[in-house]
Amino acid sequence: MKQVSKQVLMLFTALIVQLTFAQEKTVTGTITDNNSMPLPGVNILVKGTNTGTQSDFDGNYSITANKGAVLVYKYLGFSSKEIVIGDQPTIDVKLQESTNVLEEVVVTGVAQGTSIKKLGFDLTKVNVTGTQTIPTPDAASALIGKVSGAQIVRGSGNPLRNSAIILRGSSTIEGNVQPLIIVDGIITEGGLRDINSDDIQSIEVIKGAAASSLYGSLAGNGVIQIITKKGTSPEAQFTFKSEYGASSLVNEYPSATTHPFEVDSNGNFALDGNGNRIPASDGLFDNNFPQFFDNVNNLIGSQPYQSNAISVSQRLDKGNYYASFQDARVEGPIEGLQPFIRQSARFNADFNATEKFKLSINSSYVKTKGQETAQAGQGDNLFYSILVAEPFIDITERGADGQPSPRPTGYEIQGSNWQNPLYVANNQKQDRREQRFIGGVTGKYEILEGLSFTGALSLDRNSFKYNNFFPKGYETPTPNADTNNGFILIRNAFTERTNTSAQLDYSKSFNDFNLRASAKYLFENVKFEREDGSGSNFQTAGVGSLDQATENVNITSFSSLQKTQNYFLSVDVDWRDKLIIGGLIRTDRSSLFGRNNRDQVFYRGSIAYRLGEDIQAEWMDELKLRASYGTAGLRPSFGDIFETFDVSESSISLDQVGNPDLKSPEIREIELGLNLDFLSKYNFGFTYASSQTEGALITVPLSGAVPGENIKKNLGETEYQSLEFNLSGTPISTSDFTWNFGITGSKTTTEFTSLGGTPPFTRVLEATLYDAAPARDVFRVQAGLSQGAMFGNKIATSINDLTVENGLVVNDGLNLPIDDFSVNEFGHVVVTSNIGTENEQVVRVYDSETGQAKVDVIGDTNPDFIIGLSNTLTYKGLSLYFVLDWQQGGDVYNFTKQLLYFNDRHADAENFAAAGKHFNYFNAASNIYNRGQPIDYFVEDASFVKVREISLSYLLDQNILGKVGEYIDGMKFTLSGRNLFVFTDYSGWDPEVSIGTSPLFKFDEFSYPNFRTFVGSVQINF
């Protein structure tokens, strides 16, 4: 019996073994990224076991497991993927870049590369893979909708201009609000327009003094760092990308299609003895023009776009390299405007010379050229003229020589100061050319285990050439001696920044403690030189050189040199990888500070506690609480500390009084937040930041009792509070379908808290080389107001808004009983008896103290909140990517609309006519127009929702390509668009406007509009 039992047991065991081996199978495959590039070193595990393997250099793998088992694919920086083993012997896997940012290593705001999970402050790392399927005007556009607390405005559709950026809130009263831009560790002087987005691996953003203290007086406005690509594949990988597309206006401008003048029996204008049009007796905009030309659509073309780029990269035994070249071209929107052309090249390389010494090179060269156009102003501003010209005039009319006519038929009848934009574009030139080189060399040597030395030298050099040219014989509406006989302005300038640094890094573990410390010295040298030459009255037509000028010849030059020495010490200690405490101190000695304040100190303290290490919950992957407090600053401009003089042929007078005590303002910020990863799919972040600035720079006017006009002083105080959140994740990830999403949101409030005794004032925004100064000054600087507050007159919208003195309403000098007033159908207080007559006028709010129309806050450019939503959905080779950008609240002063009222060209005139309003109600003589001065009527809500980016791509991988796949790794076809749809109540072309480099100054004065762009592209990897 025992023998039988033993035989049965042996038979049963053999059967089990046989069945087990029968279910086991070997699975092979290749693992690639979204661009079909192989991923080496991917971990492949059989879920619930210790069985696993890794992919090789070509992304290939092989693993044995049972049918029905689950394979888990994990790779740093990419979303994990789980696949059930079926009957298939081959499982090829495509991994998507991860939204799980806490596992990533970052280099911004820290002295050494650090895992995000160990940071005591907020940092956003942006994946640009989706954006790289869409042509971007500059790298800043890749951040829109993806960074909470960032307000990024494309204030101009001109591709020569940079985006305006503000991170959280403004910490300055005078000066720039742009963040510090770093490229691969190189501190730069320029913007983000010169960065080829296809070269970008990722972007890191820190937004306040608590995070940017490491950079001291350079980074009070936050930091954006661009990390460019390196070679990652053991085989040389070539990528060719070609894009073609076109642009168009997003919205139609509301222009009047009728007029208020008498017409004869033939429908032509009735003219008086002086050739002027005769106003219609009813004063209504209800008469058709004698002929109608759609000048806006006839002039503004499709703006063709094309780009071709190629790159090659490889990871070698002792290093890696990445090289690229791009040629991009955007045609001008109006015939005659020269195209914008950008050519860029990049070379990055790492070389491990020995086991202890590593050498890195990062370099880029970009050359741009194009034709500038005025962003504000009248006269030769192209978009002013397009909108002001009445549609009975054919702007496309040509003269006998075939060239656009400077005075097309009917020009004298309208009688305005606009200039034919076709004539301007074809004759006046504003050529702008730049060449920029950014390069750096870094050497790192490991002295001992845990102790290393890093030395770096970098250069950012920009050469700039500008030529503003009016040919001899140039015609203007009224004679202009400066331009009619020829005028030229030439500017040649260059900026050169060199950075030299030496850094010691130390790391050591002591039982449960880990120590990281760094000490660094940084020397900055910034040179600037500029030469200007101008003159008029050319001797010869057709020649555009300065030596042809015979009058008003003026040649000037300017140069400056800035030197700064910086030292910092940074220490971070963590206990058991879950309690992390950090601190740093930095001192800056700069020639931009007054001699009595040459040295300034900045510091930071931070703490993070990874509470998730102590809480056991299956749904929770990571929970971190963090807090940091730090200081940063902003350097004064060159010359702010010096005495300056106005010099003429007859006198020398003191202009600016020098200030030896001038220094950087101190920007202090506390930042509190948390980060949560949960369900192995999602991560959430929340941040509260509160910042105060002391010693903000103010230009203080001096009384006539002392010499000089003004002096720069550290008197101002400002503050802001910001609430920010982000939620991202991968809800679905299967072998065929993946869905990644990201949501960001923020609400920021700002305030001037003190001007240090300086009287409140309205900002005077000055003209630039290309743009006229804004026609009106509306932005108020006053304690208690927000940064972005607008000042002006107000229209009474309630009887309670009227001021009664001695029984009579004194507003606008009317002196009538209050019973004589009522609110009309447009919500405006008017004299009741004047309704529907030529005397009907709105009533403005009155100030009893001044005896004039009251000047008060009429708007605020700060949005109530900003929300961004990004999504990427991938099914096999098909991928859909889109970004929605929602800004709620925030006002724009629509001076374009105000001037169109003056010129009888806004469509509102027809709405008023339909209500029986005489044109006196709203024309140039009306209280609504307000003599062109700021008034709340022209302040508009700039809320919008934009379909900012969208692309649909299809990838043909090697399996689909068949034999072609032996030579090509993959082909991607993409249809994409930018600014496709805008949902807004704003009446202008685009609510996204700004003056200069600050999103706070939202003033619309015939701005160059942003365009809708459609592009098709093909990308080949081989």
Short mmCIF file of N, CA and C in Angstrom, two decimals, residues 406-525:
data_model
loop_
_atom_site.label_atom_id
_atom_site.label_comp_id
_atom_site.label_asym_id
_atom_site.label_seq_id
_atom_site.Cartn_x
_atom_site.Cartn_y
_atom_site.Cartn_z
N PRO A 406 0.13 106.12 -51.81
CA PRO A 406 0.15 106.71 -50.47
C PRO A 406 -1.15 107.40 -50.12
N ARG A 407 -1.89 107.84 -51.15
CA ARG A 407 -3.18 108.50 -50.94
C ARG A 407 -4.20 107.89 -51.90
N PRO A 408 -4.72 106.72 -51.57
CA PRO A 408 -5.70 106.12 -52.48
C PRO A 408 -6.94 106.98 -52.62
N THR A 409 -7.66 106.79 -53.69
CA THR A 409 -8.84 107.59 -54.00
C THR A 409 -9.80 107.64 -52.81
N GLY A 410 -10.17 108.86 -52.42
CA GLY A 410 -11.06 109.06 -51.29
C GLY A 410 -10.35 109.41 -50.01
N TYR A 411 -9.00 109.36 -50.03
CA TYR A 411 -8.25 109.63 -48.81
C TYR A 411 -8.55 111.03 -48.28
N GLU A 412 -8.59 112.03 -49.18
CA GLU A 412 -8.82 113.41 -48.76
C GLU A 412 -10.24 113.61 -48.23
N ILE A 413 -11.17 112.79 -48.74
CA ILE A 413 -12.55 112.92 -48.26
C ILE A 413 -12.66 112.52 -46.80
N GLN A 414 -12.02 111.40 -46.44
CA GLN A 414 -12.07 110.99 -45.03
C GLN A 414 -11.32 111.97 -44.15
N GLY A 415 -10.13 112.38 -44.58
CA GLY A 415 -9.39 113.38 -43.83
C GLY A 415 -8.95 112.92 -42.45
N SER A 416 -8.02 111.97 -42.39
CA SER A 416 -7.52 111.47 -41.11
C SER A 416 -6.01 111.40 -41.18
N ASN A 417 -5.40 110.89 -40.11
CA ASN A 417 -3.94 110.83 -40.06
C ASN A 417 -3.41 109.43 -40.35
N TRP A 418 -4.25 108.51 -40.82
CA TRP A 418 -3.78 107.18 -41.13
C TRP A 418 -2.96 107.20 -42.42
N GLN A 419 -2.09 106.23 -42.53
CA GLN A 419 -1.27 106.09 -43.73
C GLN A 419 -1.54 104.73 -44.36
N ASN A 420 -1.59 104.69 -45.67
CA ASN A 420 -1.87 103.43 -46.35
C ASN A 420 -0.88 102.37 -45.86
N PRO A 421 -1.37 101.33 -45.15
CA PRO A 421 -0.45 100.34 -44.59
C PRO A 421 0.35 99.59 -45.65
N LEU A 422 -0.22 99.41 -46.85
CA LEU A 422 0.54 98.77 -47.92
C LEU A 422 1.71 99.65 -48.36
N TYR A 423 1.45 100.94 -48.43
CA TYR A 423 2.52 101.87 -48.81
C TYR A 423 3.61 101.88 -47.74
N VAL A 424 3.20 101.91 -46.46
CA VAL A 424 4.17 101.91 -45.36
C VAL A 424 5.00 100.63 -45.38
N ALA A 425 4.32 99.48 -45.51
CA ALA A 425 5.03 98.20 -45.45
C ALA A 425 6.01 98.04 -46.60
N ASN A 426 5.71 98.64 -47.76
CA ASN A 426 6.57 98.48 -48.93
C ASN A 426 7.66 99.54 -49.03
N ASN A 427 7.57 100.60 -48.23
CA ASN A 427 8.54 101.68 -48.37
C ASN A 427 9.33 101.96 -47.09
N GLN A 428 8.66 101.98 -45.94
CA GLN A 428 9.38 102.18 -44.68
C GLN A 428 9.91 100.84 -44.20
N LYS A 429 11.18 100.80 -43.84
CA LYS A 429 11.79 99.56 -43.38
C LYS A 429 12.26 99.70 -41.94
N GLN A 430 11.96 98.66 -41.17
CA GLN A 430 12.50 98.57 -39.81
C GLN A 430 13.16 97.20 -39.68
N ASP A 431 14.29 97.05 -40.33
CA ASP A 431 14.98 95.77 -40.35
C ASP A 431 15.68 95.52 -39.02
N ARG A 432 15.47 94.33 -38.49
CA ARG A 432 16.08 93.94 -37.22
C ARG A 432 16.80 92.61 -37.42
N ARG A 433 18.09 92.58 -37.06
CA ARG A 433 18.89 91.37 -37.22
C ARG A 433 19.67 91.12 -35.92
N GLU A 434 19.69 89.86 -35.51
CA GLU A 434 20.40 89.50 -34.29
C GLU A 434 21.14 88.19 -34.48
N GLN A 435 22.25 88.09 -33.80
CA GLN A 435 23.00 86.84 -33.71
C GLN A 435 23.32 86.61 -32.24
N ARG A 436 23.06 85.39 -31.78
CA ARG A 436 23.25 85.11 -30.36
C ARG A 436 23.94 83.77 -30.18
N PHE A 437 24.96 83.79 -29.35
CA PHE A 437 25.67 82.56 -29.00
C PHE A 437 25.57 82.35 -27.50
N ILE A 438 25.16 81.16 -27.10
CA ILE A 438 25.14 80.76 -25.69
C ILE A 438 25.97 79.49 -25.58
N GLY A 439 26.99 79.54 -24.78
CA GLY A 439 27.84 78.37 -24.65
C GLY A 439 28.47 78.27 -23.29
N GLY A 440 28.74 77.03 -22.88
CA GLY A 440 29.38 76.83 -21.59
C GLY A 440 30.16 75.54 -21.54
N VAL A 441 31.22 75.57 -20.77
CA VAL A 441 32.06 74.38 -20.55
C VAL A 441 32.10 74.12 -19.04
N THR A 442 31.84 72.89 -18.67
CA THR A 442 31.83 72.51 -17.25
C THR A 442 32.71 71.29 -17.05
N GLY A 443 33.59 71.36 -16.08
CA GLY A 443 34.42 70.22 -15.72
C GLY A 443 34.15 69.81 -14.28
N LYS A 444 33.96 68.51 -14.07
CA LYS A 444 33.69 68.02 -12.72
C LYS A 444 34.70 66.93 -12.38
N TYR A 445 35.36 67.09 -11.22
CA TYR A 445 36.39 66.15 -10.79
C TYR A 445 36.05 65.63 -9.40
N GLU A 446 36.05 64.30 -9.27
CA GLU A 446 35.80 63.67 -7.98
C GLU A 446 37.12 63.55 -7.22
N ILE A 447 37.28 64.40 -6.22
CA ILE A 447 38.52 64.43 -5.44
C ILE A 447 38.63 63.19 -4.57
N LEU A 448 37.57 62.96 -3.82
CA LEU A 448 37.46 61.79 -2.96
C LEU A 448 36.04 61.28 -3.06
N GLU A 449 35.81 60.12 -2.52
CA GLU A 449 34.44 59.63 -2.51
C GLU A 449 33.58 60.59 -1.69
N GLY A 450 32.57 61.16 -2.35
CA GLY A 450 31.69 62.10 -1.68
C GLY A 450 32.13 63.54 -1.78
N LEU A 451 33.32 63.80 -2.32
CA LEU A 451 33.82 65.18 -2.44
C LEU A 451 34.21 65.43 -3.89
N SER A 452 33.61 66.44 -4.48
CA SER A 452 33.90 66.75 -5.89
C SER A 452 34.04 68.26 -6.09
N PHE A 453 34.77 68.61 -7.16
CA PHE A 453 34.98 70.00 -7.53
C PHE A 453 34.43 70.22 -8.94
N THR A 454 33.69 71.31 -9.12
CA THR A 454 33.13 71.64 -10.42
C THR A 454 33.54 73.06 -10.80
N GLY A 455 34.11 73.22 -11.98
CA GLY A 455 34.44 74.53 -12.52
C GLY A 455 33.68 74.75 -13.81
N ALA A 456 33.20 75.97 -14.02
CA ALA A 456 32.40 76.26 -15.21
C ALA A 456 32.71 77.65 -15.74
N LEU A 457 32.67 77.75 -17.06
CA LEU A 457 32.85 79.03 -17.76
C LEU A 457 31.78 79.10 -18.84
N SER A 458 31.02 80.20 -18.89
CA SER A 458 29.94 80.32 -19.87
C SER A 458 29.89 81.72 -20.45
N LEU A 459 29.26 81.81 -21.62
CA LEU A 459 29.18 83.06 -22.37
C LEU A 459 27.81 83.16 -23.02
N ASP A 460 27.18 84.32 -22.90
CA ASP A 460 25.97 84.65 -23.65
C ASP A 460 26.25 85.97 -24.37
N ARG A 461 26.39 85.90 -25.69
CA ARG A 461 26.75 87.08 -26.48
C ARG A 461 25.71 87.33 -27.54
N ASN A 462 25.19 88.54 -27.57
CA ASN A 462 24.15 88.91 -28.52
C ASN A 462 24.60 90.13 -29.32
N SER A 463 24.53 90.00 -30.64
CA SER A 463 24.84 91.11 -31.54
C SER A 463 23.54 91.56 -32.19
N PHE A 464 23.30 92.86 -32.15
CA PHE A 464 22.01 93.42 -32.57
C PHE A 464 22.22 94.53 -33.59
N LYS A 465 21.46 94.49 -34.69
CA LYS A 465 21.52 95.53 -35.71
C LYS A 465 20.09 95.93 -36.08
N TYR A 466 19.85 97.25 -36.11
CA TYR A 466 18.52 97.77 -36.42
C TYR A 466 18.67 98.92 -37.40
N ASN A 467 17.82 98.92 -38.42
CA ASN A 467 17.87 99.96 -39.45
C ASN A 467 16.46 100.42 -39.74
N ASN A 468 16.14 101.67 -39.38
CA ASN A 468 14.85 102.28 -39.68
C ASN A 468 15.06 103.25 -40.83
N PHE A 469 14.41 102.97 -41.96
CA PHE A 469 14.75 103.70 -43.19
C PHE A 469 13.50 104.21 -43.89
N PHE A 470 13.49 105.53 -44.21
CA PHE A 470 12.48 106.14 -45.06
C PHE A 470 13.19 106.64 -46.32
N PRO A 471 12.80 106.18 -47.49
CA PRO A 471 13.50 106.60 -48.71
C PRO A 471 13.21 108.05 -49.06
N LYS A 472 14.07 108.63 -49.81
CA LYS A 472 13.85 109.99 -50.31
C LYS A 472 12.59 109.98 -51.17
N GLY A 473 11.69 110.93 -50.90
CA GLY A 473 10.42 110.97 -51.61
C GLY A 473 9.29 110.28 -50.88
N TYR A 474 9.56 109.79 -49.66
CA TYR A 474 8.51 109.13 -48.87
C TYR A 474 7.40 110.14 -48.56
N GLU A 475 6.16 109.72 -48.75
CA GLU A 475 5.03 110.62 -48.57
C GLU A 475 4.29 110.33 -47.27
N THR A 476 3.89 111.39 -46.59
CA THR A 476 3.12 111.30 -45.36
C THR A 476 1.85 112.14 -45.52
N PRO A 477 0.80 111.90 -44.70
CA PRO A 477 -0.45 112.66 -44.86
C PRO A 477 -0.26 114.16 -44.80
N THR A 478 0.59 114.61 -43.89
CA THR A 478 0.97 116.01 -43.83
C THR A 478 2.49 116.09 -44.01
N PRO A 479 3.00 117.13 -44.63
CA PRO A 479 4.44 117.19 -44.88
C PRO A 479 5.26 117.02 -43.61
N ASN A 480 6.31 116.21 -43.71
CA ASN A 480 7.19 115.93 -42.58
C ASN A 480 8.63 116.03 -43.07
N ALA A 481 9.29 117.11 -42.68
CA ALA A 481 10.64 117.36 -43.17
C ALA A 481 11.62 116.28 -42.75
N ASP A 482 11.33 115.59 -41.64
CA ASP A 482 12.26 114.57 -41.14
C ASP A 482 12.23 113.30 -41.98
N THR A 483 11.12 113.02 -42.64
CA THR A 483 11.01 111.74 -43.35
C THR A 483 10.79 111.89 -44.85
N ASN A 484 10.17 112.99 -45.31
CA ASN A 484 9.81 113.07 -46.74
C ASN A 484 11.02 113.10 -47.66
N ASN A 485 12.11 113.66 -47.21
CA ASN A 485 13.31 113.72 -48.05
C ASN A 485 14.33 112.63 -47.67
N GLY A 486 13.84 111.64 -46.93
CA GLY A 486 14.71 110.53 -46.55
C GLY A 486 15.15 110.63 -45.09
N PHE A 487 15.09 109.51 -44.40
CA PHE A 487 15.53 109.47 -43.01
C PHE A 487 16.11 108.09 -42.74
N ILE A 488 17.10 108.02 -41.86
CA ILE A 488 17.67 106.75 -41.47
C ILE A 488 18.10 106.79 -40.01
N LEU A 489 17.84 105.70 -39.32
CA LEU A 489 18.33 105.50 -37.96
C LEU A 489 18.99 104.13 -37.93
N ILE A 490 20.23 104.07 -37.52
CA ILE A 490 20.97 102.82 -37.43
C ILE A 490 21.40 102.61 -35.99
N ARG A 491 21.16 101.42 -35.49
CA ARG A 491 21.67 101.07 -34.16
C ARG A 491 22.42 99.76 -34.24
N ASN A 492 23.64 99.76 -33.75
CA ASN A 492 24.44 98.56 -33.59
C ASN A 492 24.74 98.40 -32.11
N ALA A 493 24.47 97.22 -31.59
CA ALA A 493 24.68 96.99 -30.16
C ALA A 493 25.08 95.55 -29.92
N PHE A 494 25.79 95.36 -28.83
CA PHE A 494 26.05 93.98 -28.42
C PHE A 494 26.07 93.90 -26.91
N THR A 495 25.61 92.75 -26.43
CA THR A 495 25.61 92.45 -25.00
C THR A 495 26.42 91.18 -24.81
N GLU A 496 27.28 91.17 -23.81
CA GLU A 496 28.10 90.00 -23.55
C GLU A 496 28.13 89.73 -22.06
N ARG A 497 27.65 88.57 -21.68
CA ARG A 497 27.70 88.14 -20.28
C ARG A 497 28.61 86.93 -20.19
N THR A 498 29.57 87.00 -19.27
CA THR A 498 30.41 85.85 -18.97
C THR A 498 30.23 85.48 -17.50
N ASN A 499 30.16 84.19 -17.25
CA ASN A 499 30.02 83.67 -15.89
C ASN A 499 31.16 82.68 -15.63
N THR A 500 31.84 82.88 -14.53
CA THR A 500 32.91 81.96 -14.13
C THR A 500 32.61 81.48 -12.72
N SER A 501 32.64 80.16 -12.52
CA SER A 501 32.27 79.65 -11.20
C SER A 501 33.15 78.49 -10.79
N ALA A 502 33.27 78.31 -9.49
CA ALA A 502 33.97 77.17 -8.89
C ALA A 502 33.14 76.68 -7.72
N GLN A 503 32.91 75.36 -7.64
CA GLN A 503 32.02 74.82 -6.63
C GLN A 503 32.58 73.53 -6.05
N LEU A 504 32.48 73.41 -4.74
CA LEU A 504 32.80 72.18 -4.02
C LEU A 504 31.51 71.55 -3.52
N ASP A 505 31.34 70.25 -3.80
CA ASP A 505 30.18 69.51 -3.34
C ASP A 505 30.63 68.36 -2.45
N TYR A 506 29.91 68.19 -1.34
CA TYR A 506 30.26 67.14 -0.39
C TYR A 506 28.98 66.39 -0.01
N SER A 507 29.07 65.08 0.03
CA SER A 507 27.94 64.27 0.47
C SER A 507 28.45 63.12 1.33
N LYS A 508 27.70 62.80 2.39
CA LYS A 508 28.14 61.76 3.32
C LYS A 508 26.93 61.22 4.07
N SER A 509 26.94 59.93 4.32
CA SER A 509 25.89 59.31 5.10
C SER A 509 26.42 58.92 6.47
N PHE A 510 25.64 59.22 7.53
CA PHE A 510 26.00 58.87 8.90
C PHE A 510 24.80 58.14 9.51
N ASN A 511 24.89 56.82 9.53
CA ASN A 511 23.78 56.01 10.05
C ASN A 511 22.48 56.39 9.33
N ASP A 512 21.54 57.00 10.06
CA ASP A 512 20.26 57.35 9.46
C ASP A 512 20.26 58.73 8.82
N PHE A 513 21.40 59.41 8.84
CA PHE A 513 21.45 60.78 8.33
C PHE A 513 22.24 60.85 7.03
N ASN A 514 21.79 61.71 6.13
CA ASN A 514 22.49 62.00 4.89
C ASN A 514 22.77 63.49 4.82
N LEU A 515 24.00 63.83 4.55
CA LEU A 515 24.44 65.22 4.50
C LEU A 515 24.87 65.57 3.08
N ARG A 516 24.42 66.73 2.60
CA ARG A 516 24.86 67.28 1.32
C ARG A 516 25.19 68.75 1.54
N ALA A 517 26.39 69.13 1.14
CA ALA A 517 26.81 70.52 1.32
C ALA A 517 27.53 71.00 0.07
N SER A 518 27.36 72.30 -0.23
CA SER A 518 28.01 72.91 -1.39
C SER A 518 28.47 74.31 -1.05
N ALA A 519 29.62 74.66 -1.59
CA ALA A 519 30.14 76.03 -1.48
C ALA A 519 30.52 76.48 -2.89
N LYS A 520 30.12 77.70 -3.25
CA LYS A 520 30.33 78.14 -4.64
C LYS A 520 30.76 79.59 -4.69
N TYR A 521 31.62 79.86 -5.67
CA TYR A 521 32.00 81.24 -6.02
C TYR A 521 31.59 81.47 -7.47
N LEU A 522 30.92 82.60 -7.71
CA LEU A 522 30.48 82.96 -9.06
C LEU A 522 30.88 84.39 -9.36
N PHE A 523 31.54 84.57 -10.51
CA PHE A 523 31.90 85.91 -10.96
C PHE A 523 31.14 86.22 -12.25
N GLU A 524 30.45 87.35 -12.25
CA GLU A 524 29.67 87.76 -13.42
C GLU A 524 30.28 89.03 -14.02
N ASN A 525 30.37 89.04 -15.33
CA ASN A 525 30.88 90.20 -16.04
C ASN A 525 29.93 90.47 -17.22
#
